[in-house]
CSV table of C-alpha atoms and ligand atoms in Angstrom, one decimal:
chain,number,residue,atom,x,y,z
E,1,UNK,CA,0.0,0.0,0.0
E,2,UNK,CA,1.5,3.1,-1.2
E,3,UNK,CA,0.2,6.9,-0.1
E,4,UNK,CA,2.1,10.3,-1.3
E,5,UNK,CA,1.6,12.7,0.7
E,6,UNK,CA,1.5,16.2,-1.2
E,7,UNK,CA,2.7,19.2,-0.7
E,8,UNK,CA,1.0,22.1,-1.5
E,9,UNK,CA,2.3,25.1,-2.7
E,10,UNK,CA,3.2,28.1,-0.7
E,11,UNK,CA,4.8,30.4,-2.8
E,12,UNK,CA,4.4,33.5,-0.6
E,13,UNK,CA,6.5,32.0,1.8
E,14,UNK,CA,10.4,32.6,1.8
E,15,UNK,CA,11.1,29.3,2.6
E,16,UNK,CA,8.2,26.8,2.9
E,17,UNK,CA,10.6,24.0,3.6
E,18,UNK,CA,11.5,25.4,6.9
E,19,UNK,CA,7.8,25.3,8.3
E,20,UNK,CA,7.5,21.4,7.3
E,21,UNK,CA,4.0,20.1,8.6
E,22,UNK,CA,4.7,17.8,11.8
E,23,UNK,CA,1.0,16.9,11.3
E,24,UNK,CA,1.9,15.0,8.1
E,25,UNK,CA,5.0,13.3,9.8
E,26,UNK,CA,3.0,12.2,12.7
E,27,UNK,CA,0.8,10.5,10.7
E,28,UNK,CA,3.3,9.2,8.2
E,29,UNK,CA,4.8,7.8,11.4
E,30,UNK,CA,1.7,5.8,12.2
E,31,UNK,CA,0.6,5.0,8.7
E,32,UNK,CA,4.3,3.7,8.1
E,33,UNK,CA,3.9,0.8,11.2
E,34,UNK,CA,0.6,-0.1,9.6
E,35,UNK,CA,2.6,-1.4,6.6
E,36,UNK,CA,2.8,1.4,4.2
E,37,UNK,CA,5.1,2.8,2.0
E,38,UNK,CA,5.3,6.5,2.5
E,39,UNK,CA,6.3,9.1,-0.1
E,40,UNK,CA,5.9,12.9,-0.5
E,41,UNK,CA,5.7,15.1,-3.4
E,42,UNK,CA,6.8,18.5,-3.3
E,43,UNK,CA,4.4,20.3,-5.9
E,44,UNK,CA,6.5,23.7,-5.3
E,45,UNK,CA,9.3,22.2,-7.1
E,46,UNK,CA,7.8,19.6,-9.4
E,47,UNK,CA,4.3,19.7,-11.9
E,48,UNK,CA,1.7,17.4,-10.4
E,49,UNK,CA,0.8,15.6,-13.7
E,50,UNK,CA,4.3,14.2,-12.9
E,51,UNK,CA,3.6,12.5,-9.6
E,52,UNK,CA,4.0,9.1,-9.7
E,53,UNK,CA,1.0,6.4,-9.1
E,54,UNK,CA,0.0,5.2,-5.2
E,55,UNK,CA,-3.3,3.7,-4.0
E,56,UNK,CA,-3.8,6.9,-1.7
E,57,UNK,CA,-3.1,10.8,-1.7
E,58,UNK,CA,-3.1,12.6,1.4
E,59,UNK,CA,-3.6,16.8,1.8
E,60,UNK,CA,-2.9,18.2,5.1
E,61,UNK,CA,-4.6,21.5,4.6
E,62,UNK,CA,-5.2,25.1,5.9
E,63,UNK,CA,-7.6,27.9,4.9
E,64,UNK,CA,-4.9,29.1,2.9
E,65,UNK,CA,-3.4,26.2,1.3
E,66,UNK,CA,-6.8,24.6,0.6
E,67,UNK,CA,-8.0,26.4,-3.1
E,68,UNK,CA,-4.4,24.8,-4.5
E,69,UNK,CA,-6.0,21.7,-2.4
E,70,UNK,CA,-8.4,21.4,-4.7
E,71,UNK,CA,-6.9,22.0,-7.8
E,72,UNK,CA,-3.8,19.6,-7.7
E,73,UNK,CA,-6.3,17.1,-6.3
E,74,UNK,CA,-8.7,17.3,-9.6
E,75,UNK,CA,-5.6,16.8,-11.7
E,76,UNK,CA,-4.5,13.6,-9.7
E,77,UNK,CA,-8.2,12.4,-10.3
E,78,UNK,CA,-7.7,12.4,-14.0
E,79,UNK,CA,-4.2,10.6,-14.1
E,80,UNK,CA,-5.5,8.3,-11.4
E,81,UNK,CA,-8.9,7.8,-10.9
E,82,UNK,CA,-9.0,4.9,-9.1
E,83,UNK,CA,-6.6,6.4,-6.7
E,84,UNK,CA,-8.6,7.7,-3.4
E,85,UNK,CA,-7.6,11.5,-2.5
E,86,UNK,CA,-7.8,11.8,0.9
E,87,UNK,CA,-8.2,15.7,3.0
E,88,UNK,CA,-7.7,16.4,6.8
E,89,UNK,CA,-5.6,19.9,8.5
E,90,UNK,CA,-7.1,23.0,10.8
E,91,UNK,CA,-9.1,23.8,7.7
E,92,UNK,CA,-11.3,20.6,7.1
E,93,UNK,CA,-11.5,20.4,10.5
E,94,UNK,CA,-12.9,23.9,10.9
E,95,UNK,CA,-15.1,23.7,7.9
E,96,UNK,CA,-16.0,20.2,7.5
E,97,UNK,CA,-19.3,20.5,5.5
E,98,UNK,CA,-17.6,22.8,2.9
E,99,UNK,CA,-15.0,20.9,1.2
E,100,UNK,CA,-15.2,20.0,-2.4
E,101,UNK,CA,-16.6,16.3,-3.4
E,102,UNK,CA,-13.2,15.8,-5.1
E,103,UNK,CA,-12.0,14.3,-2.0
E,104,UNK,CA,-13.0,10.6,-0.9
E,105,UNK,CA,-12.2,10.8,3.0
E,106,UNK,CA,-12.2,14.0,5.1
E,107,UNK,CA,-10.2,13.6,8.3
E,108,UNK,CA,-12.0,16.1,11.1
E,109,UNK,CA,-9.7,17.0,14.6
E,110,UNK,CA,-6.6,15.2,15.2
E,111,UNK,CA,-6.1,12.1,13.3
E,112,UNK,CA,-3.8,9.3,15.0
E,113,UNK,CA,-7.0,7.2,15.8
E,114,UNK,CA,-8.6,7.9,12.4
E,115,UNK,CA,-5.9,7.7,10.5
E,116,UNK,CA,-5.7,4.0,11.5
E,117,UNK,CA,-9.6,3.1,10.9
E,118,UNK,CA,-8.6,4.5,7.4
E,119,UNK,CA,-6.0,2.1,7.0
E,120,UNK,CA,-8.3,-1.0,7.8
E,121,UNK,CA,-10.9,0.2,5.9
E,122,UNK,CA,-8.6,0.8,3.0
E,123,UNK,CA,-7.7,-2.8,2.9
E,124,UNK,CA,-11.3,-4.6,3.6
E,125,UNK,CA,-12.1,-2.1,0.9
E,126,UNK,CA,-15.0,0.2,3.5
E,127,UNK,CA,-13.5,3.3,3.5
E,128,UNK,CA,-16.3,6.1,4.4
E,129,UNK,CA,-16.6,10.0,3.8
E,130,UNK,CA,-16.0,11.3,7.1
E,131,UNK,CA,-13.4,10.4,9.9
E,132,UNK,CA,-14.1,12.3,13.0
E,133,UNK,CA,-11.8,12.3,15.9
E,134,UNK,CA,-12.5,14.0,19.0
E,135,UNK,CA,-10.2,11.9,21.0
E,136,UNK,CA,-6.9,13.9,21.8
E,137,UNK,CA,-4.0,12.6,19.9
E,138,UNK,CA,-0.7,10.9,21.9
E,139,UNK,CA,1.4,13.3,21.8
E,140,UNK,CA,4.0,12.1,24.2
E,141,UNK,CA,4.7,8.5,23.1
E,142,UNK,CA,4.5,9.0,19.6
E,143,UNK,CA,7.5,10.3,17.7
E,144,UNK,CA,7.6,11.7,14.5
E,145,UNK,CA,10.1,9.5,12.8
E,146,UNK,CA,12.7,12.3,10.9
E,147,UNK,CA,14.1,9.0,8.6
E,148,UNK,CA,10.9,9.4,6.6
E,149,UNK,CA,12.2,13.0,5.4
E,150,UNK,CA,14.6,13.3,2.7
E,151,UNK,CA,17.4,15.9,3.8
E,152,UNK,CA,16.0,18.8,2.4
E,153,UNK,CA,13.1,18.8,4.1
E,154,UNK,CA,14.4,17.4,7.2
E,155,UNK,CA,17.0,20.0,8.1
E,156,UNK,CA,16.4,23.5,6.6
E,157,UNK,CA,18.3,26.6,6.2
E,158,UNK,CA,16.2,29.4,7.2
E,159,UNK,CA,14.3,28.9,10.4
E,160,UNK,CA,16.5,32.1,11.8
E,161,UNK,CA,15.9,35.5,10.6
E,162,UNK,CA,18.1,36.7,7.9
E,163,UNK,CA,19.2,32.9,7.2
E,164,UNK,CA,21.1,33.2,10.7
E,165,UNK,CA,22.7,29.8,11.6
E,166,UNK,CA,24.2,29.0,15.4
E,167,UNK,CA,25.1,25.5,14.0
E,168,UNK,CA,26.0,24.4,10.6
E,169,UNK,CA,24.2,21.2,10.3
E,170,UNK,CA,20.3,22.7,9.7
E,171,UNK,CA,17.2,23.2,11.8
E,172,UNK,CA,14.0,21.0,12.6
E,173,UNK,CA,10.7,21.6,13.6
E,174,UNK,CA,9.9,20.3,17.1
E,175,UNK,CA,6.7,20.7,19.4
E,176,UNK,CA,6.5,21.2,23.3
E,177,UNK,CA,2.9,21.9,23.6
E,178,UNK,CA,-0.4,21.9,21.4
E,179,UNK,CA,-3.0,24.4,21.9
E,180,UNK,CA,-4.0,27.4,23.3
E,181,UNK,CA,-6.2,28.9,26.0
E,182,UNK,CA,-6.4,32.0,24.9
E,183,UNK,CA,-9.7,33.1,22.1
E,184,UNK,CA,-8.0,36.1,20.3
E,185,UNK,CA,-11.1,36.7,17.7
E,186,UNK,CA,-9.2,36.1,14.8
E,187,UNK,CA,-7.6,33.0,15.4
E,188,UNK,CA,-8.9,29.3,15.0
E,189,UNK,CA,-6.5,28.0,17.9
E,190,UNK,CA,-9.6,28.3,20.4
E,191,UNK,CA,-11.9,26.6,17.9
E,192,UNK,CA,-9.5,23.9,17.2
E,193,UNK,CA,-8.5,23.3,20.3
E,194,UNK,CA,-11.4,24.0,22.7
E,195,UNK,CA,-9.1,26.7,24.7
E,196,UNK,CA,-7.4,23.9,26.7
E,197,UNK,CA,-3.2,23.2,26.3
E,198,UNK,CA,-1.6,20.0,26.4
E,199,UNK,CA,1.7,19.6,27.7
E,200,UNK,CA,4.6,16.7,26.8
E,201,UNK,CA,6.3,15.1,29.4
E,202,UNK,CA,10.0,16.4,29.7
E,203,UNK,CA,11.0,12.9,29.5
E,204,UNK,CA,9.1,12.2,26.3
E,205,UNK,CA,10.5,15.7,25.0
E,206,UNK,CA,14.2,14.8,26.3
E,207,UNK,CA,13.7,11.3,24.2
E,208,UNK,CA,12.7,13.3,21.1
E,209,UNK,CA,15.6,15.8,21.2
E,210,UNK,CA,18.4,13.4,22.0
E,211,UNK,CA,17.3,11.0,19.1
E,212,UNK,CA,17.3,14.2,16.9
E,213,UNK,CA,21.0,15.3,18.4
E,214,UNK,CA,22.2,11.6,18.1
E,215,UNK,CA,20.9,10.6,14.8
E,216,UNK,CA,20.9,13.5,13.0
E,217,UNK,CA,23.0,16.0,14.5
E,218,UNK,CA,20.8,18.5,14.3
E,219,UNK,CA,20.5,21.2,17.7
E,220,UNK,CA,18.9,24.5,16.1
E,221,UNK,CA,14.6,24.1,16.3
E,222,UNK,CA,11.7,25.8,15.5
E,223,UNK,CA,9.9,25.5,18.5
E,224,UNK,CA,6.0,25.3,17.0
E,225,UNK,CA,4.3,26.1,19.9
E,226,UNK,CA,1.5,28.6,19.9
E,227,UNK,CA,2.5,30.0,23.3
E,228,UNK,CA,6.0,28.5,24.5
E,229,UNK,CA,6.2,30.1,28.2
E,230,UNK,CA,2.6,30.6,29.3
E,231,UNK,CA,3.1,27.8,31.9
E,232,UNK,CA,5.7,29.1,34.1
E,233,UNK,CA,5.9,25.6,35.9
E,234,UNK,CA,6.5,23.7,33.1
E,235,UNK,CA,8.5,26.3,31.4
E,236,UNK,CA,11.2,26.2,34.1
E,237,UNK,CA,11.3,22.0,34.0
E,238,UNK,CA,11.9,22.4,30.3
E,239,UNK,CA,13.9,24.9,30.3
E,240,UNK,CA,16.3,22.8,32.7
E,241,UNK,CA,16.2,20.0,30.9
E,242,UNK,CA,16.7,22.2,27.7
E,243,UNK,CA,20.3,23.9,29.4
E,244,UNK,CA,21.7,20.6,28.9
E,245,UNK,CA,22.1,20.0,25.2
E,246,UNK,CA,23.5,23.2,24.0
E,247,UNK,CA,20.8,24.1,21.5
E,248,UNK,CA,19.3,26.9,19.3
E,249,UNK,CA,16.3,27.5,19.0
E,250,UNK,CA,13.2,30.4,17.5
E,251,UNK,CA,10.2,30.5,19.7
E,252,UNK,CA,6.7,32.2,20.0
E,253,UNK,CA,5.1,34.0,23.1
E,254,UNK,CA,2.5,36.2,24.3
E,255,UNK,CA,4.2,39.2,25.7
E,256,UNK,CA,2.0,39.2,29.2
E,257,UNK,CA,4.2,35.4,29.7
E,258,UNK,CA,7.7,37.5,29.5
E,259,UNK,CA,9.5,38.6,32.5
E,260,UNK,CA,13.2,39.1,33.5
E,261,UNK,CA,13.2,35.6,34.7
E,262,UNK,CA,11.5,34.1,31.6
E,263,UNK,CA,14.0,35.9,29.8
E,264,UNK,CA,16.9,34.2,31.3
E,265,UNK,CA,15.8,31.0,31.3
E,266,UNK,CA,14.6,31.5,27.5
E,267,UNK,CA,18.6,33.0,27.0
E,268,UNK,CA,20.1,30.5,28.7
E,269,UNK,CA,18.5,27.7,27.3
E,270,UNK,CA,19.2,28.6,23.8
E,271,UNK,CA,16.3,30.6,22.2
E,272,UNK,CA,17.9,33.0,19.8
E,273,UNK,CA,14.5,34.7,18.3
E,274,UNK,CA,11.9,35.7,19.7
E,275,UNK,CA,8.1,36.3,18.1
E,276,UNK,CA,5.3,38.2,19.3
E,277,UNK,CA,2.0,39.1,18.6
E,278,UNK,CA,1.3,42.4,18.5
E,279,UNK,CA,-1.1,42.5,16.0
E,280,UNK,CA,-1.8,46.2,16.5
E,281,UNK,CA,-0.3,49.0,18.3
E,282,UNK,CA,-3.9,50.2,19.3
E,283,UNK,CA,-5.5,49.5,22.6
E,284,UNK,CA,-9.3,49.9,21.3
E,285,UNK,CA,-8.1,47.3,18.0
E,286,UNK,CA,-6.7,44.8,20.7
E,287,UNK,CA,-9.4,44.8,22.6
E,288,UNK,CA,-11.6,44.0,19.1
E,289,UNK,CA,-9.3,41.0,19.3
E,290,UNK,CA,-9.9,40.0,22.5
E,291,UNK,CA,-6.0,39.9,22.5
E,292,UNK,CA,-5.9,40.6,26.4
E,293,UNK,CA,-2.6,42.8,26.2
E,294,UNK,CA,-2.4,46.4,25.8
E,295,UNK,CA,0.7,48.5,24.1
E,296,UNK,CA,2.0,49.1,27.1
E,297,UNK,CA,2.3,45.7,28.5
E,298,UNK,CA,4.1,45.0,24.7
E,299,UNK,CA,6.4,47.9,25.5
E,300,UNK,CA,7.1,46.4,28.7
E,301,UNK,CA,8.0,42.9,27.5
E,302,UNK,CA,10.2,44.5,24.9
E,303,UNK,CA,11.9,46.0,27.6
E,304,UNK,CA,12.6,42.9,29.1
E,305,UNK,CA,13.8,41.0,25.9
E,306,UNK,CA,16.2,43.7,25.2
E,307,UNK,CA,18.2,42.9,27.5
E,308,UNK,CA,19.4,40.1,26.1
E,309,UNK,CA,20.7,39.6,22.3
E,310,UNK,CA,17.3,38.0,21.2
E,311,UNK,CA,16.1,38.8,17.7
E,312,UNK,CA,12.8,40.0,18.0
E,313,UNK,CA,9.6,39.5,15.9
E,314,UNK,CA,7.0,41.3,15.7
E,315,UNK,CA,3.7,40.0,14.0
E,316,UNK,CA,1.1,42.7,12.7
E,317,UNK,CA,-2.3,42.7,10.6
E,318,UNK,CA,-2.6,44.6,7.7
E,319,UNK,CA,-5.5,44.8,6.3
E,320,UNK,CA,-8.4,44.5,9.3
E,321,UNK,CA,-11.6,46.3,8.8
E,322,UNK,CA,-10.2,48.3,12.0
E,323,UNK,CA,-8.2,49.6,10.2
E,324,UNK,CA,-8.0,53.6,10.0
E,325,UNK,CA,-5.8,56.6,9.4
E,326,UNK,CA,-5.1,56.5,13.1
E,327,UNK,CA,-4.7,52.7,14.2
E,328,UNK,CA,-2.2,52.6,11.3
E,329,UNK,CA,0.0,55.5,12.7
E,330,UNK,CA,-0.1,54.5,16.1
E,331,UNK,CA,1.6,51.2,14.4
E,332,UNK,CA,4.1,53.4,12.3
E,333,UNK,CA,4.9,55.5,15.8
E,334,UNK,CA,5.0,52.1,17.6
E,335,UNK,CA,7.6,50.6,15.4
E,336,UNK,CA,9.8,54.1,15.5
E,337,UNK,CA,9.7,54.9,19.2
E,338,UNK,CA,10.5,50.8,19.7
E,339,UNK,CA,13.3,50.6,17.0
E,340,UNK,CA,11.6,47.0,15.9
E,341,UNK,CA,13.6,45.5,13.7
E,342,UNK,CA,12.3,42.3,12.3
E,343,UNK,CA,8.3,42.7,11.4
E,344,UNK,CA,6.3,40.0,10.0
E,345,UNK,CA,3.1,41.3,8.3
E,346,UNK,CA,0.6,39.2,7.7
E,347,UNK,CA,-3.2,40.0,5.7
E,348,UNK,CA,-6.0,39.7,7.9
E,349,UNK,CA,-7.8,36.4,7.3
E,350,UNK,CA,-10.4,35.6,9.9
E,351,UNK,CA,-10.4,31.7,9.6
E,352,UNK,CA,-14.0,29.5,9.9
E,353,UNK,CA,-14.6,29.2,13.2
E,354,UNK,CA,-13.3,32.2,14.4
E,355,UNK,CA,-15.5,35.4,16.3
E,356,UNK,CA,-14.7,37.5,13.6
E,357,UNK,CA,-15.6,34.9,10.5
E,358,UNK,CA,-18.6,33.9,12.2
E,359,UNK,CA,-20.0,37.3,13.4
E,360,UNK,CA,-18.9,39.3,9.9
E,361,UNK,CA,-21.3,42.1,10.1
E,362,UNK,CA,-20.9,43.0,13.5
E,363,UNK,CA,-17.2,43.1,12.7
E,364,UNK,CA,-18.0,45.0,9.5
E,365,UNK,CA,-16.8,42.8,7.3
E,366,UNK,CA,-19.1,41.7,4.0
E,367,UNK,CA,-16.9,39.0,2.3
E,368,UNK,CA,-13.8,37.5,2.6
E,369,UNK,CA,-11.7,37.3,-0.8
E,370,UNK,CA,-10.8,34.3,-2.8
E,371,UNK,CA,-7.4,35.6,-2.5
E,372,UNK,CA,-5.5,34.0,0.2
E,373,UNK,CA,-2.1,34.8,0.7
E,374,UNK,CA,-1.8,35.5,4.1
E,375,UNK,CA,2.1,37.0,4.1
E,376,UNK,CA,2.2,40.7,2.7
E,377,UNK,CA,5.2,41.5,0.6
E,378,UNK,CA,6.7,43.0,-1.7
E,379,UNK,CA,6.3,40.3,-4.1
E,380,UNK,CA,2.2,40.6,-3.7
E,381,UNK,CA,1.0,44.1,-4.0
E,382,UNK,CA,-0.9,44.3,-1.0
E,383,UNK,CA,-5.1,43.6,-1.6
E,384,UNK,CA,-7.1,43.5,1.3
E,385,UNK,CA,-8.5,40.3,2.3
E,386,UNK,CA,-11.9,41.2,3.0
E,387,UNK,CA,-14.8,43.7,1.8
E,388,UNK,CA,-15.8,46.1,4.4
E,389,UNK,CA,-19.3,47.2,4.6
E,390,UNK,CA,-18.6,50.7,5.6
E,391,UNK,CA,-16.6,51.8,3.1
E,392,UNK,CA,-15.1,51.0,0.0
E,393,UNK,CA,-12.7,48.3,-1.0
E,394,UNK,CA,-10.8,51.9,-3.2
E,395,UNK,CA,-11.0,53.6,0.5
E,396,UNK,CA,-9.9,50.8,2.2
E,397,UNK,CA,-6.7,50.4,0.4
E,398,UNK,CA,-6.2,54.1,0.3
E,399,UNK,CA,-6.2,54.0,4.2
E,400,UNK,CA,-4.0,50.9,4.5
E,401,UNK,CA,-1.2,52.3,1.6
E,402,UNK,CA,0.8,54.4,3.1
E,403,UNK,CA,1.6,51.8,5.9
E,404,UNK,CA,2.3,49.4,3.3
E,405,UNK,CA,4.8,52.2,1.7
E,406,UNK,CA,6.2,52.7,5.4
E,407,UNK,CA,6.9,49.1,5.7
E,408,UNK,CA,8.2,48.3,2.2
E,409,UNK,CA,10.9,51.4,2.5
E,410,UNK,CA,12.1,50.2,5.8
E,411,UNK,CA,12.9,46.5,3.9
E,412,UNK,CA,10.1,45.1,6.6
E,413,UNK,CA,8.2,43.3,3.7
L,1,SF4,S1,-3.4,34.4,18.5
L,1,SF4,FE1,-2.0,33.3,19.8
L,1,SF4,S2,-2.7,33.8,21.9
L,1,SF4,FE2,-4.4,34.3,20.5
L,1,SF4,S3,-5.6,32.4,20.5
L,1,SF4,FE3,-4.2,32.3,18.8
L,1,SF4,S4,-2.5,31.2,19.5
L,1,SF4,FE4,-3.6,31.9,21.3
């Protein structure tokens, strides 16, 4: 039994290798001790009517990623229709009765359980529509097994800002933690994950890393956590264990979970880069969010960071029908006054299951584009998103220019 797992492409990002899906290797992992042969096809790099034949074809797939779903799935179907296409990811999971009929299985929630029933199925030839799991997935005995990764994708170049290396043998992806308990209104962790964290035994953590050191060399990671010290308790225990193995790593954080001491810990144990969500530098806009920080609590966390050699990043919103001549300056004045040097700028793209998709005319919002890209740069003219109903999509740009122009001359995009 043979399923190719495919790769969609990403081309607005700078390096889509470096943000490899652990989702698909966890479930290559599983599907590989079932008996079968794993294989994944890169359609960034190679034309999908090139993609040779299997029995199955798996898309792991977000709101963004899912139009191309879609498409490179259609053109599988005519080389191979007898071949079963196969769809599961944050946005089938979020939007289950919407996806197309091109696909013959649609994988809802996590998917170690289901992703097993699939496999009998497949062989006693009973394989249904729908596989819903609302079991949590094991995420501490399971390990995502790296050998099933050619090198490229297995130790990337550019998890580091500026294509910074520590170490000269590559970077992973690794995860700590899944989840969030947060429900900023924008974003579909609270929906996916019912507002709850799980945490990973250290030991099951220290198991991971050391295989990683001791097979593949490898001691620079992109931690994927949604929130990496919210849980000072645990923080500390990993952090510990962390000190030991002389590592690099890039992190994310809210900035109410940074303090002196988190700093320290986060220095000490080898973090290198530091991301943040600030979204906006407007109090009335982060409260829209439901964010639960204000500009000066991010001011204050900066404060602390500073003091070590960290490379911070800051993640904005471009693009949010909050937008105005005002919240846009006070984002402009925030980036001056704080010297920030690394920015990451992403459209606004309220996801299914969100506050904000759900409730779109409260939030003023009449449609949400067919345009997708979710990274603003230089390389995509910046397009909003979404159609406000208060004014028009003309006005809407003209308000959000200029701190497009702002961003572009300072290199931030
Ligand atoms: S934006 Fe960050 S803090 Fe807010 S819910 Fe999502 S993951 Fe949690």
């Amino acid at each position: 039994m043979r399923l190719t797992f495919v790769l969609q492409r990403m081309p607005w990002l700078y390096d889509y290798k470096s943000q490899f899906s652990l989702g698909i290797l966890y479930l290559s992992t599983i599907l590989k001790k079932s008996g079968w042969t794993i294989d994944l096809f890169d359609a960034n790099k190679y034309e999908i009517g090139t993609i040779p034949e299997a029995d199955v074809y798996g898309f792991s797939c977000t709101y963004n990623t899912y139009p191309d779903s879609i498409l490179l799935a259609n053109s599988i179907k005519i080389k191979y229709p007898k071949s079963k296409v196969i769809i599961g990811g944050s946005h089938p999971t979020l939007d289950q009765f919407n996806i197309d009929e091109i696909f013959d299985s649609i994988f809802v929630g996590e998917a170690q359980k289901t992703i097993k029933e699939f496999s009998s199925d497949f062989l006693s030839g009973t394989t249904r529509k729908y596989y819903i799991q609302t079991e949590e997935d094991d995420i501490n005995t399971i390990f995502p097994d790296r050998s099933l990764l050619a090198d490229e994708y297995l130790r990337t170049k550019s998890v580091f800002t500026g294509g910074k290396e520590y170490d000269s043998n590559g970077a992973t992806s690794i995860m700590f933690t899944r989840g969030c308990p947060y429900e900023c209104t924008f974003c579909a962790s609270s929906a996916l994950y019912k507002r709850k964290i799980r945490y990973r035994d250290i030991l099951s953590i220290e198991t991971e890393l050391k295989n990683i050191i001791d097979v593949y060399n490898i001691r620079q990671f992109r931690v994927q956590d949604d929130t990496f010290t919210l849980n000072r308790r645990f923080f500390k225990e990993l952090c510990e264990m962390l000190i030991k193995y002389n590592i690099f790593y890039r992190c994310s954080t809210r900035v109410n979970h940074i303090d002196d001491e988190i700093c320290n810990l986060l220095w000490e144990s080898g973090c290198r880069e530091i991301g943040i969500g600030v979204e906006t530098a407007n109090d009335e806009v982060l409260k829209l969010y439901k964010k639960q920080i204000t500009v000066a609590q991010i001011e204050k966390a900066l404060g602390h960071m500073r003091k070590y050699p960290f490379v911070i990043r800051a993640f904005f919103m471009l693009g949010t029908p909050f937008d105005s001549e005002k919240t846009l300056k006070d984002n402009q004045d925030f980036i001056e006054r704080n010297n920030i040097e690394g920015a990451t700028v992403a459209k606004f793209l309220p996801l299914p299951g969100t506050e904000l998709f759900n409730n779109k005319e409260k939030y003023n919002i009449k449609s949400i584009k067919e345009d997708t890209c979710m990274n603003v740069s230089r390389t995509y003219p910046f397009v909003p998103n979404i159609i406000r109903t208060d004014i028009s999509e003309e006005e809407h740009i003209k308000i959000v220019k200029p701190f497009y122009d702002y961003l572009a001359k300072k290199r931030m995009i």
